Each structure stands twice: as structure tokens, then as C-alpha cells.
Short mmCIF file of C-alpha atoms and ligand atoms in Angstrom, two decimals:
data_model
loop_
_atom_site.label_atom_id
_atom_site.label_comp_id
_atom_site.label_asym_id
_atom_site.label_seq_id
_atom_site.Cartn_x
_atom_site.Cartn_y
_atom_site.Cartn_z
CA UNK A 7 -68.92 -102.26 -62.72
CA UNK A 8 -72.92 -102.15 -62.32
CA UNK A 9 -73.14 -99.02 -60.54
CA UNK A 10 -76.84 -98.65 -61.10
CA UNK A 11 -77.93 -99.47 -57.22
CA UNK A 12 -75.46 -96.87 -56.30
CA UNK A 13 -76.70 -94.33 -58.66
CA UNK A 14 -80.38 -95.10 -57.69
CA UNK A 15 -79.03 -94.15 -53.87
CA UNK A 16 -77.89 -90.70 -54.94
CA UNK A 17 -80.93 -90.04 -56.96
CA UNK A 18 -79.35 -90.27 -60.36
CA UNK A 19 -80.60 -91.53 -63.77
CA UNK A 20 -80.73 -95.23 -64.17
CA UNK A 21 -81.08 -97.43 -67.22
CA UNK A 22 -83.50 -99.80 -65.08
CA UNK A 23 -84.44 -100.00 -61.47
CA UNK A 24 -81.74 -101.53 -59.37
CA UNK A 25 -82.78 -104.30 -57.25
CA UNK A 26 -81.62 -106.55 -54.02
CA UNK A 27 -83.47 -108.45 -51.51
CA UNK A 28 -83.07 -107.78 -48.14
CA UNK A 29 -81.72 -111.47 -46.73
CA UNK A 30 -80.51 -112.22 -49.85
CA UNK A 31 -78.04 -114.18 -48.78
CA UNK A 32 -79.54 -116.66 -47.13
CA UNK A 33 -81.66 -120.29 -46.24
CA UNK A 34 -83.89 -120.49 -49.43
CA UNK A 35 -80.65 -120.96 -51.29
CA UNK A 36 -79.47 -124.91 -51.35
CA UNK A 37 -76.06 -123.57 -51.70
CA UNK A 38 -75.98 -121.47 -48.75
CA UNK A 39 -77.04 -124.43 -46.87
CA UNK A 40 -73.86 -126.25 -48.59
CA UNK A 41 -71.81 -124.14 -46.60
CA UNK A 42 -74.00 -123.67 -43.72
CA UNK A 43 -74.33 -127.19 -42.92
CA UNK A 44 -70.82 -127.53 -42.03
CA UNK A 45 -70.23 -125.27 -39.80
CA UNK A 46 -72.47 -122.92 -37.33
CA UNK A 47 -74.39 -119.67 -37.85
CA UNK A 48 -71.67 -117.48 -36.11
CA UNK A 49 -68.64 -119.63 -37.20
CA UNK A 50 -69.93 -118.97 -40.73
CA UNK A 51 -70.15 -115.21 -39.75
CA UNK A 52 -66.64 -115.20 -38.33
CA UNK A 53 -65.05 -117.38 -41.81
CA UNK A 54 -64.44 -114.10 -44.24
CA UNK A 55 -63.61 -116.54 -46.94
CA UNK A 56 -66.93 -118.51 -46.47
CA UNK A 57 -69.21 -115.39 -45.07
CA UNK A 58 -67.57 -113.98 -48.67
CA UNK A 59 -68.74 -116.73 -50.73
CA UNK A 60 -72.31 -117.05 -49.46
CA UNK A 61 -72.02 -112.94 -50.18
CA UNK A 62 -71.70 -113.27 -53.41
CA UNK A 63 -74.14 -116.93 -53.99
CA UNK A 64 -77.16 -114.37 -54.92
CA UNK A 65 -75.26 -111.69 -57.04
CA UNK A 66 -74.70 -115.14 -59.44
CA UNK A 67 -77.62 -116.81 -58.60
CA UNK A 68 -80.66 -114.61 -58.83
CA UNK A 69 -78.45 -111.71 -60.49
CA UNK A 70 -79.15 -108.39 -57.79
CA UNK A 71 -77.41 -105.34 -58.49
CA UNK A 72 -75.88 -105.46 -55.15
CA UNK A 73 -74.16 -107.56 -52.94
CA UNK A 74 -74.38 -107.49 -49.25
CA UNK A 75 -71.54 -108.30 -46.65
CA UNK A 76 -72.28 -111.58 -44.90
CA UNK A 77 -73.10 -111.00 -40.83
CA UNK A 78 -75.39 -110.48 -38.44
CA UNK A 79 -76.60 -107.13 -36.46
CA UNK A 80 -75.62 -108.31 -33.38
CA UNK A 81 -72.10 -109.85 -33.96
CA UNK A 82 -70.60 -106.34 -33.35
CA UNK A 83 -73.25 -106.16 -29.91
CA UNK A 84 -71.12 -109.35 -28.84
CA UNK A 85 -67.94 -107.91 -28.75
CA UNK A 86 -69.14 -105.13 -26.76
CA UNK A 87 -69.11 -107.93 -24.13
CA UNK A 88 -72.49 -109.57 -23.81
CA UNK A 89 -72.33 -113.17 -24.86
CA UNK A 90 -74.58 -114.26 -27.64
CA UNK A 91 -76.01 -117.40 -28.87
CA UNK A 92 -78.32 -118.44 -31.71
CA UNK A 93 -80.20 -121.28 -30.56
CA UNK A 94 -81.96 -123.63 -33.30
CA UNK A 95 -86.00 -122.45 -34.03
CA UNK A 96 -85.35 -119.66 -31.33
CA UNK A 97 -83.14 -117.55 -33.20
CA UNK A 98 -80.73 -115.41 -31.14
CA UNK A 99 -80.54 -115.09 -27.39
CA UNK A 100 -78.20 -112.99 -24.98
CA UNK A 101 -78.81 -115.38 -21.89
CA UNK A 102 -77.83 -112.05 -19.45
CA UNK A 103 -79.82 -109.18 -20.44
CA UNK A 104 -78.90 -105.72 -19.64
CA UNK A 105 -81.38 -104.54 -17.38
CA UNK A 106 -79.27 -102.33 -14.89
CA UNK A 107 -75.86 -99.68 -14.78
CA UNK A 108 -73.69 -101.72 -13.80
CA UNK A 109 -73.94 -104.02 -16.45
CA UNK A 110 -74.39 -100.82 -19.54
CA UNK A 111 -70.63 -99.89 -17.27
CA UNK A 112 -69.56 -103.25 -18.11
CA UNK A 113 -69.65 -102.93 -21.70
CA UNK A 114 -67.10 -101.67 -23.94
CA UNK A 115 -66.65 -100.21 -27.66
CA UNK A 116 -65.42 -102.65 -29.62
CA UNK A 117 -62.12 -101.80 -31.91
CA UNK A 118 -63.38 -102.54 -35.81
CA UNK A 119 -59.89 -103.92 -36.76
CA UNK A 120 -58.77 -105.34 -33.37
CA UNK A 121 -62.16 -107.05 -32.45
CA UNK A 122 -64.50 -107.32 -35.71
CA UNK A 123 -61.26 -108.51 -38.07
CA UNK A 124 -63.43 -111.04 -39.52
CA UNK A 125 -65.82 -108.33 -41.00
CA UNK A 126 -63.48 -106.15 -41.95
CA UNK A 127 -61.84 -109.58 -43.76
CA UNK A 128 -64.84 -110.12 -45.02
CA UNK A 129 -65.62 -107.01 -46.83
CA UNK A 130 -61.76 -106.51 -48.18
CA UNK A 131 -62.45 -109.77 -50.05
CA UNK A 132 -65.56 -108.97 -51.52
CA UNK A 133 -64.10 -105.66 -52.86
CA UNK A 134 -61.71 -108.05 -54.19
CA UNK A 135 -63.70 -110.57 -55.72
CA UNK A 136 -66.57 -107.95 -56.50
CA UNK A 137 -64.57 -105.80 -58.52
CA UNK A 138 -66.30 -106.10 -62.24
CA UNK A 139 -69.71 -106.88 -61.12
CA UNK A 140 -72.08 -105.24 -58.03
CA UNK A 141 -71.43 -102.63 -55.24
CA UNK A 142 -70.92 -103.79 -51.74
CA UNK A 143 -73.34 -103.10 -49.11
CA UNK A 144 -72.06 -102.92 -45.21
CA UNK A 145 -74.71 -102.83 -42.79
CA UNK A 146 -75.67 -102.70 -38.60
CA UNK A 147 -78.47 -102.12 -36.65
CA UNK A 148 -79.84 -99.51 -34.97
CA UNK A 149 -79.19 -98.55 -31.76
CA UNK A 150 -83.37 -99.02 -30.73
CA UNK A 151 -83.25 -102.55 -32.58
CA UNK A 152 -80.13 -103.64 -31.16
CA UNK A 153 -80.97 -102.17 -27.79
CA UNK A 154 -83.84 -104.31 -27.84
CA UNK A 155 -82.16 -107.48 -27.97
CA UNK A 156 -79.90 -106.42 -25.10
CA UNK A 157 -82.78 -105.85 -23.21
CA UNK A 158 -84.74 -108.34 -23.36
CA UNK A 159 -82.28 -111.30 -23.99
CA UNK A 160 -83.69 -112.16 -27.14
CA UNK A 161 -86.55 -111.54 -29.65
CA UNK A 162 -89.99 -109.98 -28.20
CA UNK A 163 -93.23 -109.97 -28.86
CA UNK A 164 -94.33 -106.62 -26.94
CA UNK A 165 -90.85 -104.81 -25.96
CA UNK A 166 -91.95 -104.88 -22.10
CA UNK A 167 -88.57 -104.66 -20.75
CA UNK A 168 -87.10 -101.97 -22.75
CA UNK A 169 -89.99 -100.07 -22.71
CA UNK A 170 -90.20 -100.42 -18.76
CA UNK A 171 -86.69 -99.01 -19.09
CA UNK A 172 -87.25 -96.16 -21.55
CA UNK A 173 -90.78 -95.02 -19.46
CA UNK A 174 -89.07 -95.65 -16.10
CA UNK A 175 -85.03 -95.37 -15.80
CA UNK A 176 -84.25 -93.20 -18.95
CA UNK A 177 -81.19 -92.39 -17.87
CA UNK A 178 -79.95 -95.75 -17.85
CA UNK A 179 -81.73 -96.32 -21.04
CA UNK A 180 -80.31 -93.63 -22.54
CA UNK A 181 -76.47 -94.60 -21.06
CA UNK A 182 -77.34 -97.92 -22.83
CA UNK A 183 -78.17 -96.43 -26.14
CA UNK A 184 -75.26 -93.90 -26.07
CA UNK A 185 -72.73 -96.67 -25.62
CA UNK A 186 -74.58 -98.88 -28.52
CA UNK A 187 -74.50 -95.66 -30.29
CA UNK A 188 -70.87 -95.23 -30.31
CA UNK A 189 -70.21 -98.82 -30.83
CA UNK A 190 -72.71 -98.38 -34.19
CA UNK A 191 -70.77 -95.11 -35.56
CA UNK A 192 -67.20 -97.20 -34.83
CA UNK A 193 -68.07 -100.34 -36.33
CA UNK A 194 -69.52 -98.76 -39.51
CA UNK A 195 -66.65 -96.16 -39.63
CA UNK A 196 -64.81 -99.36 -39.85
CA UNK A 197 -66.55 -101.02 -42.63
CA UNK A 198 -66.37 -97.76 -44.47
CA UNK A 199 -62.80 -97.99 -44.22
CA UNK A 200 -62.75 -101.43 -45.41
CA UNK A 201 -64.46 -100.84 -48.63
CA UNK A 202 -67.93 -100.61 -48.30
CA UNK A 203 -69.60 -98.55 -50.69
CA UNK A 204 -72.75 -98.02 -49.29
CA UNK A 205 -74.42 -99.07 -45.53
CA UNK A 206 -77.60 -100.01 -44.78
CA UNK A 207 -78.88 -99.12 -40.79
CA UNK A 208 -81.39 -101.92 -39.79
CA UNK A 209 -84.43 -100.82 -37.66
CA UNK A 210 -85.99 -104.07 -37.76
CA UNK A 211 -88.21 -103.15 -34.61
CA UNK A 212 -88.73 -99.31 -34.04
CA UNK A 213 -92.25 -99.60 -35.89
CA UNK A 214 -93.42 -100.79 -31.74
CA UNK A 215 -92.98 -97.19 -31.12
CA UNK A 216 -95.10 -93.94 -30.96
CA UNK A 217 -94.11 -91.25 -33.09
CA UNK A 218 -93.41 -89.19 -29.71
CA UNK A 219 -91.35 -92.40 -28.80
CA UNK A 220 -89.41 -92.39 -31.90
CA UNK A 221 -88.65 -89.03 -31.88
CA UNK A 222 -86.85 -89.19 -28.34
CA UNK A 223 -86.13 -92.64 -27.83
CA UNK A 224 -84.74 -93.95 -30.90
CA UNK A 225 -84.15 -90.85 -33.77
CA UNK A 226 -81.55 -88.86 -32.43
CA UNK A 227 -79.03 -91.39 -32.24
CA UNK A 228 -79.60 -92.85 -35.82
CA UNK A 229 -78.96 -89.36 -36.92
CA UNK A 230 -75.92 -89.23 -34.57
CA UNK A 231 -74.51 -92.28 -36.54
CA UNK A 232 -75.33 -90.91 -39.75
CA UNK A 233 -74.10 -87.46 -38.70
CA UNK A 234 -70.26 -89.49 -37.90
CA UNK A 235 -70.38 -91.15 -41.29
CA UNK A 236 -70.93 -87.91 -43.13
CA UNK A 237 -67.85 -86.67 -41.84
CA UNK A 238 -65.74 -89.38 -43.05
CA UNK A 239 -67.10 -90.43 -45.74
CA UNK A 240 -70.32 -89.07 -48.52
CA UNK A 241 -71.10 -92.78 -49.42
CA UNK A 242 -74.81 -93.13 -49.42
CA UNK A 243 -76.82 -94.08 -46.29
CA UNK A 244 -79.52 -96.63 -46.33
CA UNK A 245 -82.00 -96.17 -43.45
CA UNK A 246 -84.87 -98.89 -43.04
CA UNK A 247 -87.35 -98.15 -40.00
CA UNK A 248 -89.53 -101.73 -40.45
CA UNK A 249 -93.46 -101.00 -39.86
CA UNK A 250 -92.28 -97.33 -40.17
CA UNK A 251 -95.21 -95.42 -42.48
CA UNK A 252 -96.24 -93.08 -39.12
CA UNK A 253 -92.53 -92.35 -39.19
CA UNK A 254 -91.41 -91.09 -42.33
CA UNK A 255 -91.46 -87.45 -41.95
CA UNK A 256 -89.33 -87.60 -38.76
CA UNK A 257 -86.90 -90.37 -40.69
CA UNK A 258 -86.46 -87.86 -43.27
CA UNK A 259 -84.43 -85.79 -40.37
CA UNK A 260 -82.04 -88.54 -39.82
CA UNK A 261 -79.84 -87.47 -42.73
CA UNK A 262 -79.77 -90.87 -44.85
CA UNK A 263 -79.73 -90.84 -48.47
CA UNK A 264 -82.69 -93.59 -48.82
CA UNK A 265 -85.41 -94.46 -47.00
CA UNK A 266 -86.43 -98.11 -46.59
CA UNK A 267 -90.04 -98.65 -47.00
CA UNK A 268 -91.63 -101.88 -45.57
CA UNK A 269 -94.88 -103.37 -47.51
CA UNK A 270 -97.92 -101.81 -45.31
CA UNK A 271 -97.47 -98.74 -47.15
CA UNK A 272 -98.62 -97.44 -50.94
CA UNK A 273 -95.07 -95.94 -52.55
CA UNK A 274 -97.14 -93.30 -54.34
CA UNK A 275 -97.97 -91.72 -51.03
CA UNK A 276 -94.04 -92.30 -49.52
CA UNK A 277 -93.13 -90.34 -52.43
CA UNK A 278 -95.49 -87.87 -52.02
CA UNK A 279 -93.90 -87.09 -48.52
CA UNK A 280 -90.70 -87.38 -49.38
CA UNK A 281 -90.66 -85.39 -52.23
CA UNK A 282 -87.45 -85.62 -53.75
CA UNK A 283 -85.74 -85.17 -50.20
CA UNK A 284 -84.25 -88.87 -50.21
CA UNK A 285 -84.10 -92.03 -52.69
CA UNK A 286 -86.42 -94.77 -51.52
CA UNK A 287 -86.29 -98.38 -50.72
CA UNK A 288 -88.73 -101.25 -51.52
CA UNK A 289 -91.44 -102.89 -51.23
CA UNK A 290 -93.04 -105.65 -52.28
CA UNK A 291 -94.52 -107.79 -49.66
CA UNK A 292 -92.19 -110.74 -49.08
CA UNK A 293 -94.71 -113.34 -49.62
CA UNK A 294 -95.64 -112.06 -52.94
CA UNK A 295 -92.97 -114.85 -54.10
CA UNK A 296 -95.16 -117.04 -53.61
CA UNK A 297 -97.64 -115.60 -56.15
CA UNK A 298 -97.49 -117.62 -59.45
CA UNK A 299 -95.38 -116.11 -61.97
CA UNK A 300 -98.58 -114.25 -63.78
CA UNK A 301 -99.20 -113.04 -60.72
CA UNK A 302 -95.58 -111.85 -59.12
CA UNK A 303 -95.51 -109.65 -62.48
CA UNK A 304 -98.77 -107.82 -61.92
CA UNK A 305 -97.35 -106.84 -58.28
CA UNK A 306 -93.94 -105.89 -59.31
CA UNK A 307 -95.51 -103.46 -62.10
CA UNK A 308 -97.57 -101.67 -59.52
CA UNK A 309 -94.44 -101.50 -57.31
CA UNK A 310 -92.80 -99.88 -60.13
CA UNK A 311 -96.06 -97.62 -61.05
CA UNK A 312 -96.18 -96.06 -57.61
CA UNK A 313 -92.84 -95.23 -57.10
CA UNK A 314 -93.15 -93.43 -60.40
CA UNK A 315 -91.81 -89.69 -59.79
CA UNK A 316 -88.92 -91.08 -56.91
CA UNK A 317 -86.11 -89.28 -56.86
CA UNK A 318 -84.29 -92.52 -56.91
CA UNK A 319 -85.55 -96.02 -56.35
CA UNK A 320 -84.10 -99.33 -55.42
CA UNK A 321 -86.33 -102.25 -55.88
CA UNK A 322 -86.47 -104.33 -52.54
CA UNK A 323 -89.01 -106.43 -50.63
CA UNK A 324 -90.41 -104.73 -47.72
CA UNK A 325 -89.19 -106.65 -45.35
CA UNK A 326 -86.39 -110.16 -45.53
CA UNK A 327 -86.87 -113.03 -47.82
CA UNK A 328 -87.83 -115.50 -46.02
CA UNK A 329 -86.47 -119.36 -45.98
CA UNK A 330 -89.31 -120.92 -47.91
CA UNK A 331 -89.00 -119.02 -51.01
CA UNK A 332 -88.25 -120.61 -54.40
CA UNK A 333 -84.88 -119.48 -55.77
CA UNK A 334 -86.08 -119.50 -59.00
CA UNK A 335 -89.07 -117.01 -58.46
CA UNK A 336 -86.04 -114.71 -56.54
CA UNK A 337 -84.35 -114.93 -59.90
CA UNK A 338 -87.69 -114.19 -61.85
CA UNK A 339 -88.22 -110.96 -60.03
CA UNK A 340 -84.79 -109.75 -60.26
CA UNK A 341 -85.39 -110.48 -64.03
CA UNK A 342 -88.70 -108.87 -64.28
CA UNK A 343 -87.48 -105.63 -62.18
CA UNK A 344 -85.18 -105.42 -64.91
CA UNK A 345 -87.35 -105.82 -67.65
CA UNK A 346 -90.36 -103.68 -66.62
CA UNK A 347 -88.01 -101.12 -65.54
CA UNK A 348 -85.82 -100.68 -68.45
CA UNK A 349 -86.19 -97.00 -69.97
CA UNK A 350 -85.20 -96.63 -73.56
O1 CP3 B 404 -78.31 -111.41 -46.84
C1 CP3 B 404 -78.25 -110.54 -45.95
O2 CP3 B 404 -79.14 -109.69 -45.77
C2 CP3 B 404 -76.98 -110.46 -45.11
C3 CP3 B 404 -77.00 -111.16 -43.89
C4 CP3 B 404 -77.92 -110.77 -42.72
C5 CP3 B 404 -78.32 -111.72 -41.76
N1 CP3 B 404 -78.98 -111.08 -40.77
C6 CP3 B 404 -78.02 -113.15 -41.82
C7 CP3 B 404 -78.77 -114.10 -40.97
C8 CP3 B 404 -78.43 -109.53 -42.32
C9 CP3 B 404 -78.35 -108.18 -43.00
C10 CP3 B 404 -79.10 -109.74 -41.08
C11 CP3 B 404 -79.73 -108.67 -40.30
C12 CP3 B 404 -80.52 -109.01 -39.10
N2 CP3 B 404 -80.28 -109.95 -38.14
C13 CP3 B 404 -81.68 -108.29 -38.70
C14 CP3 B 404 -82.23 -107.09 -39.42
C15 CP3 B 404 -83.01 -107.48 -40.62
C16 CP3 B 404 -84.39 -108.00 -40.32
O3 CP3 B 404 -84.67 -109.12 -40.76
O4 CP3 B 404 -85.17 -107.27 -39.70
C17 CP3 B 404 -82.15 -108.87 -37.51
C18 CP3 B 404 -83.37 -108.44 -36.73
C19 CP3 B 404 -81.25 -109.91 -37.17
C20 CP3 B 404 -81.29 -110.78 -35.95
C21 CP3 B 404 -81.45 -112.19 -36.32
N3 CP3 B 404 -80.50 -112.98 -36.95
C22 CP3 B 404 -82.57 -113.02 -36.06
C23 CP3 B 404 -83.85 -112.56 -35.39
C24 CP3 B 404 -82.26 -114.29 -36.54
C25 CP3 B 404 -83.07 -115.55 -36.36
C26 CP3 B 404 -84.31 -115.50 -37.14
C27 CP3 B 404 -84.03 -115.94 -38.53
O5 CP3 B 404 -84.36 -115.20 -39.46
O6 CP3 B 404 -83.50 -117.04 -38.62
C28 CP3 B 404 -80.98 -114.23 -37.14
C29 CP3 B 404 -80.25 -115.34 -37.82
C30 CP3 B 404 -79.74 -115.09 -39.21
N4 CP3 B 404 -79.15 -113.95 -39.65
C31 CP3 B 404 -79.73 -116.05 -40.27
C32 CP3 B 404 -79.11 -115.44 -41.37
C33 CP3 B 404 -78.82 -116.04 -42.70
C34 CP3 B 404 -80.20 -117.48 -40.16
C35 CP3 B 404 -79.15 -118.25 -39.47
C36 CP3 B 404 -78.97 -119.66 -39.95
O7 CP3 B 404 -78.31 -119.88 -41.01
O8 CP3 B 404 -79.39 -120.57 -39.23
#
């Protein structure tokens, strides 16, 4: 097997940078939509042998070092009893927000096996059908990201309800975070179980927060996951804060293995800070793709230049590929990661 991703993650010599996209499997591929077009977003999500097969569409197609399971961050939230729906051009929406006790009371911790079958499904196949080429990355969000979507109903633009919450009725914010907490550490536990070799903890959202805010609002219970997974299991942890640079000091504290790094931020200083304390993540702007090829090159090198003296790096865009991209110049930076990278 390529195991260079998951050598990268524990901070171990490489032959060449590892690289996969965040979103990877996704819209800008024609034969995602293939599948997609048959069927719905969360049908697709709950179809292991099709959520499998769009899995594995960018480990052939583009040629990343890693494959990722095929989901969403808040399929698990669903089963904890709020219904969800993704709604064309609006993306997803839980049309009754949690905004008070009784409704955090009303939600349960879903069972991985008995409730999320289709993701475990999911990943046993991939192990299967993975075997002789990539890794298999699990993944959820965290509790602040997915906490948001509770909250509000939906996507935001300025956080108003949750942070009404957090500011005025902490308690109940913080009931609500302990129970998405718990349902996090479960369903990951689970995947773990399943096969997956490494997880990835989405923040998509925390960078809306002060560092004081992070550090009581939304830290403590990403380390609380992390701090379950380490006692099952020592495969690496991936932890991605989005529009995070204020908050990699206090990240560091969380326990993960790597550090995501969106594309506001120079690597040389991340891995000043970090100083050989975790691997890191990223993070090339995800519009760079649309650089011509001459171009793309010059911005992958200086990627690669300034994470020069990482203890450990995985080549990634700094935030998800996005549907217009050109498959092909996906597959050219895979190609050129490769190339720049290799040390001989
Ligand atoms: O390739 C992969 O990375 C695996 C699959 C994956 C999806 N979503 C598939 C998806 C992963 C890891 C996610 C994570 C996710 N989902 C995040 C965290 C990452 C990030 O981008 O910050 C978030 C915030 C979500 C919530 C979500 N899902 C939104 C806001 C949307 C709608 C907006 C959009 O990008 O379309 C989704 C839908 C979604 N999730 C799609 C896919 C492929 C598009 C659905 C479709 O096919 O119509």
C-alpha cells in the first residue's frame, strides 16, 4: 500500500509529499455527477456501495494518496433526531432549530452500528476495495461547526443565534455541545472500528470566534473527542480549524496529530509555531486551480518552500475544492506535488 499520507501524519520520512484535496470527492468530477444524478445527495450518502465508488473516483482519477469515506458532517447530527434536508442552491437546512432545553433533552446519541450502518458499510468496503492502493480517511465535524447548524437551522452568515446562546444561556449551550460531543466521540469510535485509518475533525466555522471564545466555547470538547480516540485507538488525528491562524497555539492543545491550515496564512510562520509539536495540513488557496498551468506550479513550489522544516506535511488546499474546478488541473497538481516534492 501507499502509506506515505499516513507516514506524513506521524511525522515520518516520506519519499514525496503526500497529497489529497479536501472535497475530493465531489461535483467538479463528471463521474460523480454519473452517480449523483440518479439518486439524491443523502440517498447517495446512505448507498455504501455507491458513497464507496464515488470514494474512490479521485484516488483513480486525479491519483491522491488518500481516499476519503463518502458522507456528510451532519448525517450523524440527523440521527441524533433533528431532521435534515439539503435543499437545491441552499445547501443544508434543519427546518427546527435547537434553540431551547427541551429540544437539546430531545436528542439522543446515535448507536454507530445500529443507526449509522450505512457508514460503517461504507468504510468496510473501502478497506476492501482500498486494500493495495491509499489509506482511508473517516471524518466528522466538530462539535462548534456542527452546533452551528443546529442552531441556526442552516448555514450563517454572522452566527447570531448560537452566539446569542453561548453569550446568554451557556448552560444550555453547553448541554447542547456536550450531547454533540458524545455523539462526535461515538460515531468516530465507530468508524475507527470499521477500518478507518486515520480521521479528520472538520471545524469548518470556528474561525467566527475570538481566541477567548475558542478557548471556552469550542476547544475543550475537540480535545475531549480526541482525548476518547486516544484511548482506543493511536491512529493519527487530523484537526482543521478553517480561518484558524489566531488559533493555532491553543489548537496545538487539542491533542491531534496534524493541524489543518487554511490559505490566509504563510506555512513558514505555522511551522514556526508549531515547531515540530504536530504534522501540518495544507494550503494552497482553492482557487489557485484556476491559475494556468505555469502558474499553479509557481504556487505549489512556494507551498512546498514554506513548509520546508515541518515535521510532517500533507499537501492539501486550504479550504474544499470547489465545483467549478477542472479535473484535469486537480490531476496536474497531484502530479506536480509529486514531482516537486520527490527527495532523492
Ligand atoms: O470528498 C470529501 O471530502 C468527502 C465528502 C464530504 C462532503 N461534505 C460531501 C458533500 C465531506 C468531508 C463534507 C464535509 C462537510 N459538509 C463540511 C466540512 C468541510 C467544509 O467544506 O468546510 C461542511 C461544512 C458540510 C456541510 C455541507 N454539505 C454544506 C454546507 C453543503 C452544501 C454546500 C455545498 O458545498 O454544496 C453540503 C453538501 C455536500 N457535501 C455536497 C458534497 C459532495 C454537495 C451535494 C451535492 O452533490 O449536491
Amino acid at each position: 500500500m501507499n502509506d506515505t499520507f499516513l507516514r506524513a501524519c506521524k511525522g515520518q520520512e516520506t519519499d514525496y509529499t503526500p497529497i489529497w484535496i479536501m472535497r475530493q470527492a465531489g461535483r467538479y468530477l463528471p463521474a460523480y455527477h454519473t452517480v449523483r444524478d440518479k439518486i439524491t445527495f443523502l440517498e447517495l450518502c446512505k448507498t455504501p456501495e455507491l458513497a464507496a465508488e464515488v470514494s474512490i473516483q479521485p484516488v483513480d482519477i486525479i491519483g491522491v494518496d488518500a481516499a476519503i469515506m463518502f458522507s456528510d458532517i451532519l448525517v450523524p447530527i440527523e440521527k441524533m433526531g433533528a431532521p435534515l434536508e439539503f435543499r437545491e442552491k441552499q445547501g443544508p437546512v434543519f427546518p427546527s432549530p435547537i434553540r431551547d432545553q427541551a429540544a437539546v433533552d430531545r436528542l439522543g446519541i446515535p448507536d454507530p452500528e445500529d443507526d449509522l450502518g450505512y457508514v460503517m458499510e461504507t468504510v468496510r468496503i473501502l478497506r476492501r476495495e482500498l486494500k493495495d492502493k491509499v489509506p482511508l480517511i473517516g471524518f466528522s465535524g466538530a462539535p462548534f461547526t456542527l452546533a452551528t447548524y443546529l442552531i441556526e437551522g442552516g448555514s450563517s452568515r454572522n452566527f447570531l443565534n448560537t452566539k446569542m446562546m453561548m453569550y446568554n444561556a451557556p448552560e444550555l449551550y453547553k448541554s447542547l455541545m456536550d450531547k454533540i460531543t458524545e455523539c462526535t466521540a461515538t460515531y468516530l469510535k465507530g468508524q475507527i472500528a470499521a477500518g478507518v485509518q486515520t480521521v479528520q475533525i472538520f471545524d469548518s466555522w470556528v474561525g467566527v470566534l475570538s481566541p477567548p471564545d475558542f478557548a471556552e466555547f469550542a476547544l475543550p470538547y475537540v480535545s475531549r473527542i480526541i482525548r476518547e480516540i486516544k484511548e482506543v485507538s493511536d491512529i493519527p488525528v487530523i484537526y482543521f480549524a478553517n480561518n484558524g491562524a489566531t488559533l493555532i497555539d491553543q489548537s496545538l492543545t487539542s491533542g491531534a496529530d496534524v493541524l489543518g491550515i487554511d490559505w490566509r496564512v504563510n506555512l513558514s510562520s505555522v511551522v514556526k509555531t508549531v515547531n515540530g509539536r504536530a504534522a501540518i495540513q495544507g494550503n494552497m488557496d482553492p482557487l489557485a486551480l484556476f491559475l494556468p498551468p505555469d502558474k499553479l506550479e509557481k504556487r505549489i513550489a512556494a507551498v512546498l518552500r514554506e513548509a520546508r522544516g515541518a515535521k510532517g506535511h500533507i499537501f492539501n488546499l486550504g479550504h474544499g475544492i470547489v465545483p467549478q474546478t477542472d479535473p484535469e488541473k486537480a490531476r496536474l497538481t497531484v502530479e506536480l506535488v509529486h514531482k516537486l516534492s520527490r527527495r532523492d
